[in-house]
């Protein structure tokens, strides 16, 4: 490590900025955002303040003359951006008087460098590569941006406001640390991160005995919570930022059979992983047993993630779990996932709605033929309605028969979309009358049926049509 990351207080004196053009202006914006007072020598003779408002401009002193003979008294750092040959000369001057200096893109003449910055108010993350690769630093910054809660700065500010009163009430430092851990990891922290600052303030005010509150954590009585997380249809890159964060934070993950191993891999390395869904040839442990496991794990103080394929609230029984948790007084929250229909739509370019052609969508389940028989197909005959059938492979003949009997055209475009967003995904398209044959071609589930004119806009339909046209041309040529 050649450069030590430190945070500089820029309010103790002016920063000398030497240079011009967009490079200098970018640094000017950065300095002003850190409340710096800037003395600016525009080496191109043009003090261009575009993009800065009057309040920002008030921090800037427009200096004239030769920067090489500038008065450096009280200056806290020198920064050269777009300064050309003046940069190395300024660097020599700064070094002679022991002032920190940065010459942009010039490590030899710099005694400090700028990191890539994640700026969330009071929370600032600096990423450096020792000047080797600003592009790598930016990539790292993007990864951190993605994982940091948007309101993490608010959380730091909230704690900052309460620091002194709590310090006055808990003298012992380790206990104080546990107090803040409990606040941050518990419902109060969650309220702040959800933007509900007033409720968080009230909850903190309501803690009568902060030392006792902290002591509960020390005695293993921490509050657990359950986050119901939608895992999406398989591709781990389709997890939401919030889902990823919950997985990274989990002590234990209870997952269903539809969750892909790649998604599960995104959980914190030390988190326990507990399968609770059906496994090949074996039934699952049952909903009541799952509810009990979730409640017990949360009540033992663990951060629990309940991970479900797609979205937990679409044929995922998430509603039942949330109700059981509420009844047991366990704190819980829900993170949505990309449901299989959306995964299929994106991967195979099936626009689920289409102007003038498809104005409504119905998601339905046809787990068994008996479920399919229970569906009132007569309400699904509108040609401008796209129908997405979950768990419909076995019941495909009943789905076809029900829709045909209700009057939907046998020529309606349909598609079967299997293992969507996974490496072995497959889609076949055809007409409603041949739906069961399409299911036979798909080589196993999980799979969705999509029924409606929109399927004719999909990529597999277009490819299939092209193939048929080529075959006809070849036949004609023989
Ligand atoms: C119990 S439901 C769960 C649905 C899930 N909650 C969702 O939002 O996608 C299971 C059905 O979802 C569909 N499904 C789930 N993942 C899928 C995938 N990767 N490809 C195609 N269909 C999928 C299949 O119809 C499967 O039988």
Tab-separated table of C-alpha atoms and ligand atoms in Angstrom:
chain	number	residue	atom	x	y	z
A	1	UNK	CA	0.000	0.000	0.000
A	2	UNK	CA	1.725	3.159	-1.151
A	3	UNK	CA	-1.082	5.608	-0.336
A	4	UNK	CA	-2.806	5.612	3.051
A	5	UNK	CA	-6.518	6.426	2.813
A	6	UNK	CA	-7.272	9.347	5.137
A	7	UNK	CA	-10.200	11.755	5.251
A	8	UNK	CA	-9.117	15.353	5.006
A	9	UNK	CA	-11.019	18.207	6.661
A	10	UNK	CA	-11.156	20.783	3.897
A	11	UNK	CA	-12.588	23.561	6.030
A	12	UNK	CA	-9.365	24.552	7.691
A	13	UNK	CA	-8.020	26.563	4.760
A	14	UNK	CA	-8.257	27.059	1.029
A	15	UNK	CA	-7.350	24.412	-1.536
A	16	UNK	CA	-5.429	25.725	-4.515
A	17	UNK	CA	-6.851	24.445	-7.793
A	18	UNK	CA	-4.698	24.985	-10.837
A	19	UNK	CA	-5.940	24.113	-14.319
A	20	UNK	CA	-8.761	24.561	-16.766
A	21	UNK	CA	-11.455	22.952	-18.859
A	22	UNK	CA	-13.772	20.115	-17.872
A	23	UNK	CA	-11.057	18.369	-15.802
A	24	UNK	CA	-10.681	21.372	-13.515
A	25	UNK	CA	-14.449	21.887	-13.339
A	26	UNK	CA	-14.998	18.247	-12.290
A	27	UNK	CA	-12.518	18.669	-9.435
A	28	UNK	CA	-14.128	21.977	-8.547
A	29	UNK	CA	-17.512	20.262	-8.164
A	30	UNK	CA	-15.961	17.542	-6.003
A	31	UNK	CA	-14.170	20.026	-3.739
A	32	UNK	CA	-17.247	22.203	-3.341
A	33	UNK	CA	-19.368	19.143	-2.468
A	34	UNK	CA	-16.903	18.534	0.389
A	35	UNK	CA	-17.455	22.149	1.576
A	36	UNK	CA	-13.922	23.173	0.575
A	37	UNK	CA	-12.883	26.766	0.008
A	38	UNK	CA	-11.205	26.801	-3.382
A	39	UNK	CA	-8.770	29.320	-4.822
A	40	UNK	CA	-8.847	28.681	-8.551
A	41	UNK	CA	-6.139	29.614	-11.040
A	42	UNK	CA	-7.602	28.910	-14.486
A	43	UNK	CA	-4.544	28.165	-16.602
A	44	UNK	CA	-6.588	28.560	-19.805
A	45	UNK	CA	-7.631	32.029	-18.629
A	46	UNK	CA	-11.308	31.052	-18.427
A	47	UNK	CA	-13.094	30.693	-15.079
A	48	UNK	CA	-16.048	28.689	-16.309
A	49	UNK	CA	-18.542	28.127	-13.459
A	50	UNK	CA	-21.225	26.310	-15.475
A	51	UNK	CA	-23.046	23.639	-13.483
A	52	UNK	CA	-22.400	25.333	-10.125
A	53	UNK	CA	-25.111	27.208	-8.284
A	54	UNK	CA	-24.660	30.505	-6.444
A	55	UNK	CA	-24.129	28.798	-3.066
A	56	UNK	CA	-21.363	26.641	-4.541
A	57	UNK	CA	-19.815	29.594	-6.343
A	58	UNK	CA	-19.574	31.431	-3.016
A	59	UNK	CA	-16.931	28.872	-1.970
A	60	UNK	CA	-14.754	29.719	-4.938
A	61	UNK	CA	-12.207	32.531	-5.132
A	62	UNK	CA	-11.288	33.279	-8.739
A	63	UNK	CA	-7.541	33.961	-8.657
A	64	UNK	CA	-5.643	35.860	-11.328
A	65	UNK	CA	-1.968	35.896	-12.173
A	66	UNK	CA	0.725	33.243	-12.225
A	67	UNK	CA	-0.011	30.279	-9.922
A	68	UNK	CA	3.703	29.588	-9.679
A	69	UNK	CA	4.115	32.748	-7.648
A	70	UNK	CA	0.845	32.346	-5.684
A	71	UNK	CA	0.876	33.001	-1.951
A	72	UNK	CA	0.714	29.562	-0.330
A	73	UNK	CA	0.223	30.831	3.197
A	74	UNK	CA	-2.651	28.909	4.880
A	75	UNK	CA	-3.243	26.707	1.812
A	76	UNK	CA	-3.952	23.089	2.834
A	77	UNK	CA	-3.433	21.260	-0.473
A	78	UNK	CA	-2.688	21.869	-4.127
A	79	UNK	CA	-4.551	20.249	-6.930
A	80	UNK	CA	-3.655	20.418	-10.620
A	81	UNK	CA	-6.243	19.264	-13.145
A	82	UNK	CA	-5.943	20.159	-16.805
A	83	UNK	CA	-2.939	22.304	-15.889
A	84	UNK	CA	-0.531	21.009	-18.584
A	85	UNK	CA	3.111	21.845	-18.009
A	86	UNK	CA	2.283	23.968	-14.972
A	87	UNK	CA	1.369	20.789	-13.021
A	88	UNK	CA	4.896	19.420	-12.422
A	89	UNK	CA	6.189	22.942	-11.636
A	90	UNK	CA	3.410	23.464	-9.077
A	91	UNK	CA	4.237	20.044	-7.657
A	92	UNK	CA	7.859	21.105	-7.099
A	93	UNK	CA	6.691	24.246	-5.291
A	94	UNK	CA	4.273	22.290	-3.093
A	95	UNK	CA	6.894	19.708	-2.194
A	96	UNK	CA	9.398	22.444	-1.329
A	97	UNK	CA	7.043	23.804	1.330
A	98	UNK	CA	5.667	20.408	2.454
A	99	UNK	CA	2.157	20.814	1.038
A	100	UNK	CA	0.223	17.791	-0.210
A	101	UNK	CA	-0.141	17.951	-3.988
A	102	UNK	CA	-2.008	16.036	-6.638
A	103	UNK	CA	-1.280	16.361	-10.323
A	104	UNK	CA	-4.040	14.611	-12.166
A	105	UNK	CA	-2.983	11.416	-13.955
A	106	UNK	CA	0.630	11.985	-12.886
A	107	UNK	CA	1.733	9.739	-10.025
A	108	UNK	CA	5.352	10.954	-10.131
A	109	UNK	CA	4.386	14.480	-9.237
A	110	UNK	CA	1.631	13.616	-6.735
A	111	UNK	CA	1.937	13.088	-3.002
A	112	UNK	CA	-1.753	12.198	-2.697
A	113	UNK	CA	-4.287	10.743	-5.080
A	114	UNK	CA	-8.067	10.777	-5.308
A	115	UNK	CA	-9.954	7.572	-4.612
A	116	UNK	CA	-13.174	6.502	-6.301
A	117	UNK	CA	-15.832	7.650	-3.852
A	118	UNK	CA	-19.159	6.270	-2.677
A	119	UNK	CA	-20.906	9.234	-1.083
A	120	UNK	CA	-23.930	8.484	1.116
A	121	UNK	CA	-23.988	11.552	3.341
A	122	UNK	CA	-22.144	10.744	6.518
A	123	UNK	CA	-21.023	7.427	5.097
A	124	UNK	CA	-18.218	7.787	2.587
A	125	UNK	CA	-16.286	4.892	1.089
A	126	UNK	CA	-12.974	5.543	-0.643
A	127	UNK	CA	-11.590	2.985	-3.108
A	128	UNK	CA	-8.042	3.169	-4.397
A	129	UNK	CA	-5.715	1.075	-6.520
A	130	UNK	CA	-2.569	3.005	-5.682
A	131	UNK	CA	-3.128	4.967	-8.879
A	132	UNK	CA	-2.690	1.804	-10.970
A	133	UNK	CA	-6.166	1.632	-12.445
A	134	UNK	CA	-8.907	4.173	-11.847
A	135	UNK	CA	-11.195	1.959	-13.978
A	136	UNK	CA	-10.774	-0.978	-11.557
A	137	UNK	CA	-11.411	1.420	-8.653
A	138	UNK	CA	-14.615	2.557	-10.347
A	139	UNK	CA	-15.775	-1.044	-10.850
A	140	UNK	CA	-15.168	-1.761	-7.143
A	141	UNK	CA	-17.040	1.410	-6.269
A	142	UNK	CA	-20.008	0.277	-8.414
A	143	UNK	CA	-20.106	-3.062	-6.582
A	144	UNK	CA	-20.096	-1.263	-3.233
A	145	UNK	CA	-22.754	1.190	-4.441
A	146	UNK	CA	-24.947	-1.774	-5.339
A	147	UNK	CA	-24.663	-3.473	-1.976
A	148	UNK	CA	-24.851	-0.433	0.358
A	149	UNK	CA	-28.356	0.491	1.503
A	150	UNK	CA	-29.425	3.783	-0.044
A	151	UNK	CA	-30.106	5.285	3.393
A	152	UNK	CA	-26.944	4.120	5.127
A	153	UNK	CA	-25.919	7.772	5.507
A	154	UNK	CA	-29.203	8.485	7.299
A	155	UNK	CA	-28.435	5.620	9.674
A	156	UNK	CA	-25.021	7.088	10.473
A	157	UNK	CA	-26.602	10.546	10.976
A	158	UNK	CA	-29.310	9.068	13.229
A	159	UNK	CA	-26.702	7.350	15.407
A	160	UNK	CA	-24.591	10.503	15.421
A	161	UNK	CA	-27.515	12.477	16.890
A	162	UNK	CA	-28.082	9.906	19.636
A	163	UNK	CA	-24.451	9.232	20.400
A	164	UNK	CA	-23.989	11.704	23.226
A	165	UNK	CA	-27.248	10.946	25.117
A	166	UNK	CA	-26.513	7.215	24.950
A	167	UNK	CA	-22.893	7.801	25.952
A	168	UNK	CA	-24.173	9.634	29.010
A	169	UNK	CA	-26.403	6.700	29.954
A	170	UNK	CA	-24.066	3.765	29.214
A	171	UNK	CA	-20.619	4.407	30.610
A	172	UNK	CA	-19.105	1.060	29.725
A	173	UNK	CA	-17.747	1.003	26.153
A	174	UNK	CA	-18.326	-2.700	25.249
A	175	UNK	CA	-21.925	-2.434	26.441
A	176	UNK	CA	-22.363	0.753	24.448
A	177	UNK	CA	-21.060	-1.022	21.345
A	178	UNK	CA	-23.556	-3.847	21.880
A	179	UNK	CA	-26.316	-1.282	22.280
A	180	UNK	CA	-25.551	0.171	18.842
A	181	UNK	CA	-25.183	-3.277	17.288
A	182	UNK	CA	-28.624	-4.127	18.535
A	183	UNK	CA	-30.074	-0.858	17.244
A	184	UNK	CA	-28.434	-1.215	13.824
A	185	UNK	CA	-29.277	-4.892	13.335
A	186	UNK	CA	-32.775	-4.727	14.781
A	187	UNK	CA	-36.096	-3.111	13.931
A	188	UNK	CA	-34.871	0.442	14.699
A	189	UNK	CA	-32.111	0.205	12.096
A	190	UNK	CA	-34.610	-1.295	9.646
A	191	UNK	CA	-36.955	1.660	10.210
A	192	UNK	CA	-34.203	4.179	9.448
A	193	UNK	CA	-33.163	2.286	6.312
A	194	UNK	CA	-36.805	2.267	5.219
A	195	UNK	CA	-36.904	6.073	5.542
A	196	UNK	CA	-39.187	5.976	8.624
A	197	UNK	CA	-36.930	8.173	10.751
A	198	UNK	CA	-39.686	9.524	13.019
A	199	UNK	CA	-40.782	6.028	13.994
A	200	UNK	CA	-37.157	5.075	14.618
A	201	UNK	CA	-36.708	8.156	16.844
A	202	UNK	CA	-39.810	7.180	18.817
A	203	UNK	CA	-38.644	3.570	19.178
A	204	UNK	CA	-35.257	4.687	20.477
A	205	UNK	CA	-36.827	7.203	22.844
A	206	UNK	CA	-39.031	4.392	24.182
A	207	UNK	CA	-36.020	2.396	25.374
A	208	UNK	CA	-36.237	3.063	29.095
A	209	UNK	CA	-33.009	1.376	30.099
A	210	UNK	CA	-30.398	1.374	27.301
A	211	UNK	CA	-27.917	-0.684	29.358
A	212	UNK	CA	-30.528	-3.371	29.915
A	213	UNK	CA	-31.417	-3.283	26.195
A	214	UNK	CA	-27.747	-3.824	25.324
A	215	UNK	CA	-27.379	-6.496	27.986
A	216	UNK	CA	-30.160	-8.560	26.407
A	217	UNK	CA	-27.972	-8.936	23.344
A	218	UNK	CA	-25.022	-9.948	25.454
A	219	UNK	CA	-27.195	-12.634	27.058
A	220	UNK	CA	-28.139	-14.071	23.700
A	221	UNK	CA	-31.625	-12.547	23.588
A	222	UNK	CA	-31.066	-10.722	20.326
A	223	UNK	CA	-34.097	-10.144	18.152
A	224	UNK	CA	-34.137	-12.226	15.035
A	225	UNK	CA	-36.155	-11.433	11.968
A	226	UNK	CA	-37.281	-13.102	8.793
A	227	UNK	CA	-36.889	-11.683	5.312
A	228	UNK	CA	-38.940	-13.354	2.633
A	229	UNK	CA	-36.779	-13.046	-0.453
A	230	UNK	CA	-37.743	-13.680	-4.057
A	231	UNK	CA	-34.861	-15.574	-5.681
A	232	UNK	CA	-36.002	-15.009	-9.267
A	233	UNK	CA	-36.203	-17.746	-11.889
A	234	UNK	CA	-32.585	-18.922	-11.720
A	235	UNK	CA	-30.033	-16.430	-13.034
A	236	UNK	CA	-28.315	-14.999	-9.916
A	237	UNK	CA	-27.761	-11.677	-11.677
A	238	UNK	CA	-31.531	-11.205	-11.606
A	239	UNK	CA	-31.560	-10.915	-7.812
A	240	UNK	CA	-32.518	-7.455	-6.645
A	241	UNK	CA	-29.952	-5.396	-4.754
A	242	UNK	CA	-32.098	-5.768	-1.649
A	243	UNK	CA	-32.270	-9.546	-2.072
A	244	UNK	CA	-28.514	-9.740	-2.354
A	245	UNK	CA	-28.105	-7.624	0.744
A	246	UNK	CA	-30.470	-9.839	2.741
A	247	UNK	CA	-28.585	-12.945	1.588
A	248	UNK	CA	-25.276	-11.396	2.553
A	249	UNK	CA	-26.655	-10.586	5.967
A	250	UNK	CA	-28.322	-13.925	6.724
A	251	UNK	CA	-27.426	-16.342	9.510
A	252	UNK	CA	-29.650	-19.022	8.040
A	253	UNK	CA	-31.353	-19.501	4.658
A	254	UNK	CA	-34.387	-21.772	4.267
A	255	UNK	CA	-34.773	-22.422	0.556
A	256	UNK	CA	-37.132	-24.116	-1.870
A	257	UNK	CA	-36.315	-26.664	-4.534
A	258	UNK	CA	-36.733	-24.078	-7.293
A	259	UNK	CA	-33.891	-21.898	-6.000
A	260	UNK	CA	-30.866	-22.372	-8.257
A	261	UNK	CA	-27.495	-23.317	-6.698
A	262	UNK	CA	-26.017	-20.159	-8.242
A	263	UNK	CA	-28.486	-17.999	-6.332
A	264	UNK	CA	-27.832	-19.894	-3.122
A	265	UNK	CA	-24.125	-19.269	-3.637
A	266	UNK	CA	-24.756	-15.558	-3.162
A	267	UNK	CA	-25.636	-16.095	0.507
A	268	UNK	CA	-23.078	-15.209	3.166
A	269	UNK	CA	-20.424	-17.910	3.263
A	270	UNK	CA	-21.064	-18.774	6.930
A	271	UNK	CA	-24.863	-18.840	6.637
A	272	UNK	CA	-26.518	-22.228	7.240
A	273	UNK	CA	-28.496	-23.417	4.232
A	274	UNK	CA	-31.575	-25.520	4.932
A	275	UNK	CA	-33.588	-27.099	2.083
A	276	UNK	CA	-37.287	-27.161	2.922
A	277	UNK	CA	-38.834	-27.793	-0.472
A	278	UNK	CA	-39.579	-30.996	-2.292
A	279	UNK	CA	-36.557	-32.943	-3.467
A	280	UNK	CA	-36.368	-35.457	-6.309
A	281	UNK	CA	-38.758	-38.236	-5.377
A	282	UNK	CA	-39.332	-36.867	-1.858
A	283	UNK	CA	-42.106	-34.649	-0.556
A	284	UNK	CA	-41.312	-31.391	1.226
A	285	UNK	CA	-41.555	-31.023	4.985
A	286	UNK	CA	-44.905	-29.246	4.715
A	287	UNK	CA	-45.990	-25.650	5.242
A	288	UNK	CA	-46.674	-25.912	8.973
A	289	UNK	CA	-43.239	-27.370	9.634
A	290	UNK	CA	-41.639	-24.586	7.557
A	291	UNK	CA	-43.531	-21.923	9.514
A	292	UNK	CA	-42.360	-23.469	12.777
A	293	UNK	CA	-38.736	-23.563	11.620
A	294	UNK	CA	-38.842	-19.897	10.579
A	295	UNK	CA	-40.366	-18.810	13.871
A	296	UNK	CA	-37.945	-20.836	15.977
A	297	UNK	CA	-34.898	-19.592	14.073
A	298	UNK	CA	-35.972	-15.944	14.387
A	299	UNK	CA	-36.827	-16.316	18.063
A	300	UNK	CA	-33.370	-17.726	18.723
A	301	UNK	CA	-31.997	-14.388	17.487
A	302	UNK	CA	-31.000	-15.357	13.945
A	303	UNK	CA	-31.360	-13.280	10.825
A	304	UNK	CA	-33.411	-15.597	8.692
A	305	UNK	CA	-33.873	-15.493	4.945
A	306	UNK	CA	-36.756	-17.452	3.488
A	307	UNK	CA	-35.685	-17.855	-0.125
A	308	UNK	CA	-38.290	-18.758	-2.721
A	309	UNK	CA	-38.079	-19.238	-6.478
A	310	UNK	CA	-39.387	-16.304	-8.532
A	311	UNK	CA	-41.480	-14.023	-6.348
A	312	UNK	CA	-42.683	-15.279	-2.969
A	313	UNK	CA	-46.136	-13.791	-3.459
A	314	UNK	CA	-46.828	-15.432	-6.817
A	315	UNK	CA	-47.835	-19.044	-6.269
A	316	UNK	CA	-45.182	-19.135	-3.566
A	317	UNK	CA	-47.249	-19.397	-0.369
A	318	UNK	CA	-45.406	-16.342	0.944
A	319	UNK	CA	-48.672	-14.915	2.257
A	320	UNK	CA	-49.201	-17.858	4.578
A	321	UNK	CA	-45.689	-17.577	5.974
A	322	UNK	CA	-45.997	-13.854	6.606
A	323	UNK	CA	-49.281	-14.425	8.449
A	324	UNK	CA	-47.748	-17.150	10.614
A	325	UNK	CA	-44.782	-14.893	11.449
A	326	UNK	CA	-47.019	-11.973	12.319
A	327	UNK	CA	-49.114	-14.174	14.538
A	328	UNK	CA	-45.959	-15.313	16.337
A	329	UNK	CA	-44.833	-11.675	16.732
A	330	UNK	CA	-41.727	-12.186	14.615
A	331	UNK	CA	-40.476	-9.147	12.693
A	332	UNK	CA	-40.566	-9.805	8.980
A	333	UNK	CA	-40.220	-8.043	5.661
A	334	UNK	CA	-40.588	-8.943	2.018
A	335	UNK	CA	-38.194	-8.503	-0.898
A	336	UNK	CA	-39.792	-9.070	-4.286
A	337	UNK	CA	-38.283	-11.305	-6.926
A	338	UNK	CA	-38.576	-11.618	-10.665
A	339	UNK	CA	-41.345	-14.078	-11.279
A	340	UNK	CA	-40.822	-16.864	-13.828
A	341	UNK	CA	-43.227	-15.193	-16.286
A	342	UNK	CA	-41.099	-12.038	-16.350
A	343	UNK	CA	-37.941	-14.120	-16.731
A	344	UNK	CA	-39.463	-15.965	-19.704
A	345	UNK	CA	-40.737	-12.732	-21.209
A	346	UNK	CA	-37.311	-11.096	-21.034
A	347	UNK	CA	-35.254	-14.086	-22.136
A	348	UNK	CA	-37.467	-15.112	-25.068
A	349	UNK	CA	-38.721	-11.642	-25.986
A	350	UNK	CA	-42.392	-12.303	-25.292
A	351	UNK	CA	-44.049	-8.917	-24.748
A	352	UNK	CA	-46.739	-9.943	-22.256
A	353	UNK	CA	-48.813	-6.947	-23.315
A	354	UNK	CA	-48.866	-5.430	-26.788
A	355	UNK	CA	-50.545	-2.248	-27.916
A	356	UNK	CA	-54.044	-2.988	-29.276
A	357	UNK	CA	-53.354	-6.756	-29.242
A	358	UNK	CA	-52.899	-7.816	-25.631
A	359	UNK	CA	-54.440	-5.578	-23.010
A	360	UNK	CA	-54.716	-7.931	-20.045
A	361	UNK	CA	-52.658	-10.648	-18.368
A	362	UNK	CA	-53.835	-13.491	-16.182
A	363	UNK	CA	-51.450	-15.601	-14.109
A	364	UNK	CA	-53.003	-18.878	-13.085
A	365	UNK	CA	-51.920	-22.185	-11.656
A	366	UNK	CA	-52.910	-25.592	-12.976
A	367	UNK	CA	-50.907	-27.844	-10.726
A	368	UNK	CA	-52.977	-30.946	-11.409
A	369	UNK	CA	-55.735	-31.797	-13.870
A	370	UNK	CA	-58.139	-31.320	-10.958
A	371	UNK	CA	-56.871	-27.752	-10.495
A	372	UNK	CA	-57.276	-27.172	-14.232
A	373	UNK	CA	-60.823	-28.520	-14.037
A	374	UNK	CA	-61.549	-26.058	-11.269
A	375	UNK	CA	-60.561	-23.083	-13.470
A	376	UNK	CA	-63.434	-21.134	-14.966
A	377	UNK	CA	-62.083	-21.053	-18.540
A	378	UNK	CA	-65.067	-19.060	-19.782
A	379	UNK	CA	-63.595	-15.876	-18.256
A	380	UNK	CA	-60.327	-16.401	-20.162
A	381	UNK	CA	-61.589	-16.344	-23.722
A	382	UNK	CA	-60.869	-12.669	-24.443
A	383	UNK	CA	-58.421	-12.793	-27.356
A	384	UNK	CA	-56.729	-9.686	-26.028
A	385	UNK	CA	-55.772	-11.472	-22.828
A	386	UNK	CA	-52.398	-13.152	-22.339
A	387	UNK	CA	-52.652	-16.216	-20.094
A	388	UNK	CA	-49.635	-17.445	-18.158
A	389	UNK	CA	-50.045	-20.874	-16.612
A	390	UNK	CA	-47.722	-21.845	-13.767
A	391	UNK	CA	-47.277	-25.528	-12.883
A	392	UNK	CA	-49.209	-26.419	-16.019
A	393	UNK	CA	-47.111	-29.135	-17.647
A	394	UNK	CA	-49.035	-32.185	-16.468
A	395	UNK	CA	-52.344	-30.442	-16.872
A	396	UNK	CA	-51.582	-29.168	-20.403
A	397	UNK	CA	-54.274	-31.368	-22.039
A	398	UNK	CA	-56.880	-30.037	-19.575
A	399	UNK	CA	-55.727	-26.452	-20.168
A	400	UNK	CA	-56.098	-26.913	-23.921
A	401	UNK	CA	-59.482	-28.647	-23.612
A	402	UNK	CA	-60.821	-26.075	-21.187
A	403	UNK	CA	-59.863	-23.121	-23.392
A	404	UNK	CA	-61.123	-24.779	-26.606
A	405	UNK	CA	-64.409	-25.755	-24.970
A	406	UNK	CA	-64.824	-22.160	-23.787
A	407	UNK	CA	-64.393	-20.952	-27.374
A	408	UNK	CA	-60.775	-19.859	-27.681
A	409	UNK	CA	-59.390	-20.443	-31.175
A	410	UNK	CA	-57.361	-23.659	-31.683
A	411	UNK	CA	-54.965	-21.486	-33.719
A	412	UNK	CA	-54.106	-19.246	-30.730
A	413	UNK	CA	-50.291	-18.965	-30.446
A	414	UNK	CA	-48.857	-20.734	-27.389
A	415	UNK	CA	-45.398	-21.325	-25.984
A	416	UNK	CA	-43.840	-23.585	-23.365
A	417	UNK	CA	-40.900	-21.942	-21.613
A	418	UNK	CA	-38.711	-24.195	-19.514
A	419	UNK	CA	-35.945	-23.534	-16.995
A	420	UNK	CA	-35.989	-19.874	-17.996
A	421	UNK	CA	-32.898	-17.724	-17.344
A	422	UNK	CA	-30.866	-20.876	-16.602
A	423	UNK	CA	-28.097	-22.168	-18.856
A	424	UNK	CA	-30.301	-25.068	-20.108
A	425	UNK	CA	-33.411	-22.980	-20.806
A	426	UNK	CA	-35.604	-24.007	-23.713
A	427	UNK	CA	-38.727	-22.704	-25.429
A	428	UNK	CA	-41.043	-24.204	-28.009
A	429	UNK	CA	-43.978	-22.480	-29.632
A	430	UNK	CA	-46.996	-23.607	-31.629
A	431	UNK	CA	-50.803	-23.493	-31.589
A	432	UNK	CA	-53.225	-24.116	-28.742
A	433	UNK	CA	-54.549	-27.309	-30.357
A	434	UNK	CA	-51.049	-28.860	-30.119
A	435	UNK	CA	-50.149	-27.649	-26.602
A	436	UNK	CA	-49.582	-31.125	-24.984
A	437	UNK	CA	-47.179	-32.086	-27.809
A	438	UNK	CA	-45.167	-28.932	-27.156
A	439	UNK	CA	-44.864	-29.845	-23.477
A	440	UNK	CA	-43.493	-33.256	-24.539
A	441	UNK	CA	-40.682	-31.522	-26.432
A	442	UNK	CA	-39.401	-29.460	-23.535
A	443	UNK	CA	-37.253	-32.080	-21.705
A	444	UNK	CA	-38.565	-31.410	-18.201
A	445	UNK	CA	-39.514	-28.487	-16.003
A	446	UNK	CA	-39.938	-26.191	-14.371
A	447	UNK	CA	-41.902	-24.696	-17.216
A	448	UNK	CA	-44.579	-22.113	-17.912
A	449	UNK	CA	-47.248	-22.026	-20.563
A	450	UNK	CA	-47.932	-18.693	-22.236
A	451	UNK	CA	-51.077	-18.466	-24.307
A	452	UNK	CA	-52.078	-15.552	-26.507
A	453	UNK	CA	-51.218	-13.577	-29.627
A	454	UNK	CA	-48.137	-12.073	-27.963
A	455	UNK	CA	-46.360	-15.414	-28.385
A	456	UNK	CA	-46.255	-14.707	-32.131
A	457	UNK	CA	-43.922	-11.775	-31.350
A	458	UNK	CA	-41.483	-13.974	-29.426
A	459	UNK	CA	-38.008	-14.923	-30.579
A	460	UNK	CA	-38.654	-18.724	-30.735
A	461	UNK	CA	-41.820	-18.182	-32.802
A	462	UNK	CA	-39.943	-16.003	-35.278
A	463	UNK	CA	-37.104	-18.531	-35.524
A	464	UNK	CA	-39.539	-21.405	-35.966
A	465	UNK	CA	-41.330	-19.529	-38.761
A	466	UNK	CA	-38.053	-18.807	-40.478
A	467	UNK	CA	-37.071	-22.456	-40.233
A	468	UNK	CA	-40.389	-23.541	-41.756
A	469	UNK	CA	-39.975	-21.071	-44.615
A	470	UNK	CA	-36.482	-22.329	-45.356
A	471	UNK	CA	-37.721	-25.951	-45.292
A	472	UNK	CA	-40.490	-25.078	-47.776
A	473	UNK	CA	-37.994	-23.344	-50.067
A	474	UNK	CA	-35.695	-26.374	-49.921
A	475	UNK	CA	-38.621	-28.696	-50.658
A	476	UNK	CA	-39.617	-26.571	-53.640
A	477	UNK	CA	-36.051	-26.586	-54.921
A	478	UNK	CA	-35.843	-30.419	-54.873
B	1	LIG	C1	-44.691	-23.126	-7.066
B	1	LIG	S1	-44.627	-22.163	-8.510
B	1	LIG	C2	-43.558	-20.913	-7.988
B	1	LIG	C3	-43.618	-19.688	-8.827
B	1	LIG	C4	-42.633	-18.653	-8.361
B	1	LIG	N1	-43.013	-18.139	-7.078
B	1	LIG	C5	-42.487	-17.500	-9.350
B	1	LIG	O1	-42.840	-16.358	-9.019
B	1	LIG	O2	-41.990	-17.756	-10.446
B	1	LIG	C6	-43.633	-23.181	-9.515
B	1	LIG	C7	-43.874	-22.968	-11.002
B	1	LIG	O3	-43.269	-21.767	-11.420
B	1	LIG	C8	-42.821	-21.910	-12.748
B	1	LIG	N2	-41.361	-21.705	-12.763
B	1	LIG	C9	-40.561	-21.452	-11.725
B	1	LIG	N3	-39.279	-21.263	-12.129
B	1	LIG	C10	-39.291	-21.418	-13.454
B	1	LIG	C11	-38.290	-21.346	-14.448
B	1	LIG	N4	-37.016	-21.054	-14.154
B	1	LIG	N5	-38.654	-21.546	-15.731
B	1	LIG	C12	-39.949	-21.786	-16.062
B	1	LIG	N6	-40.933	-21.873	-15.156
B	1	LIG	C13	-40.612	-21.688	-13.873
B	1	LIG	C14	-43.191	-23.309	-13.190
B	1	LIG	O4	-44.449	-23.245	-13.799
B	1	LIG	C15	-43.242	-24.030	-11.887
B	1	LIG	O5	-44.030	-25.189	-11.964
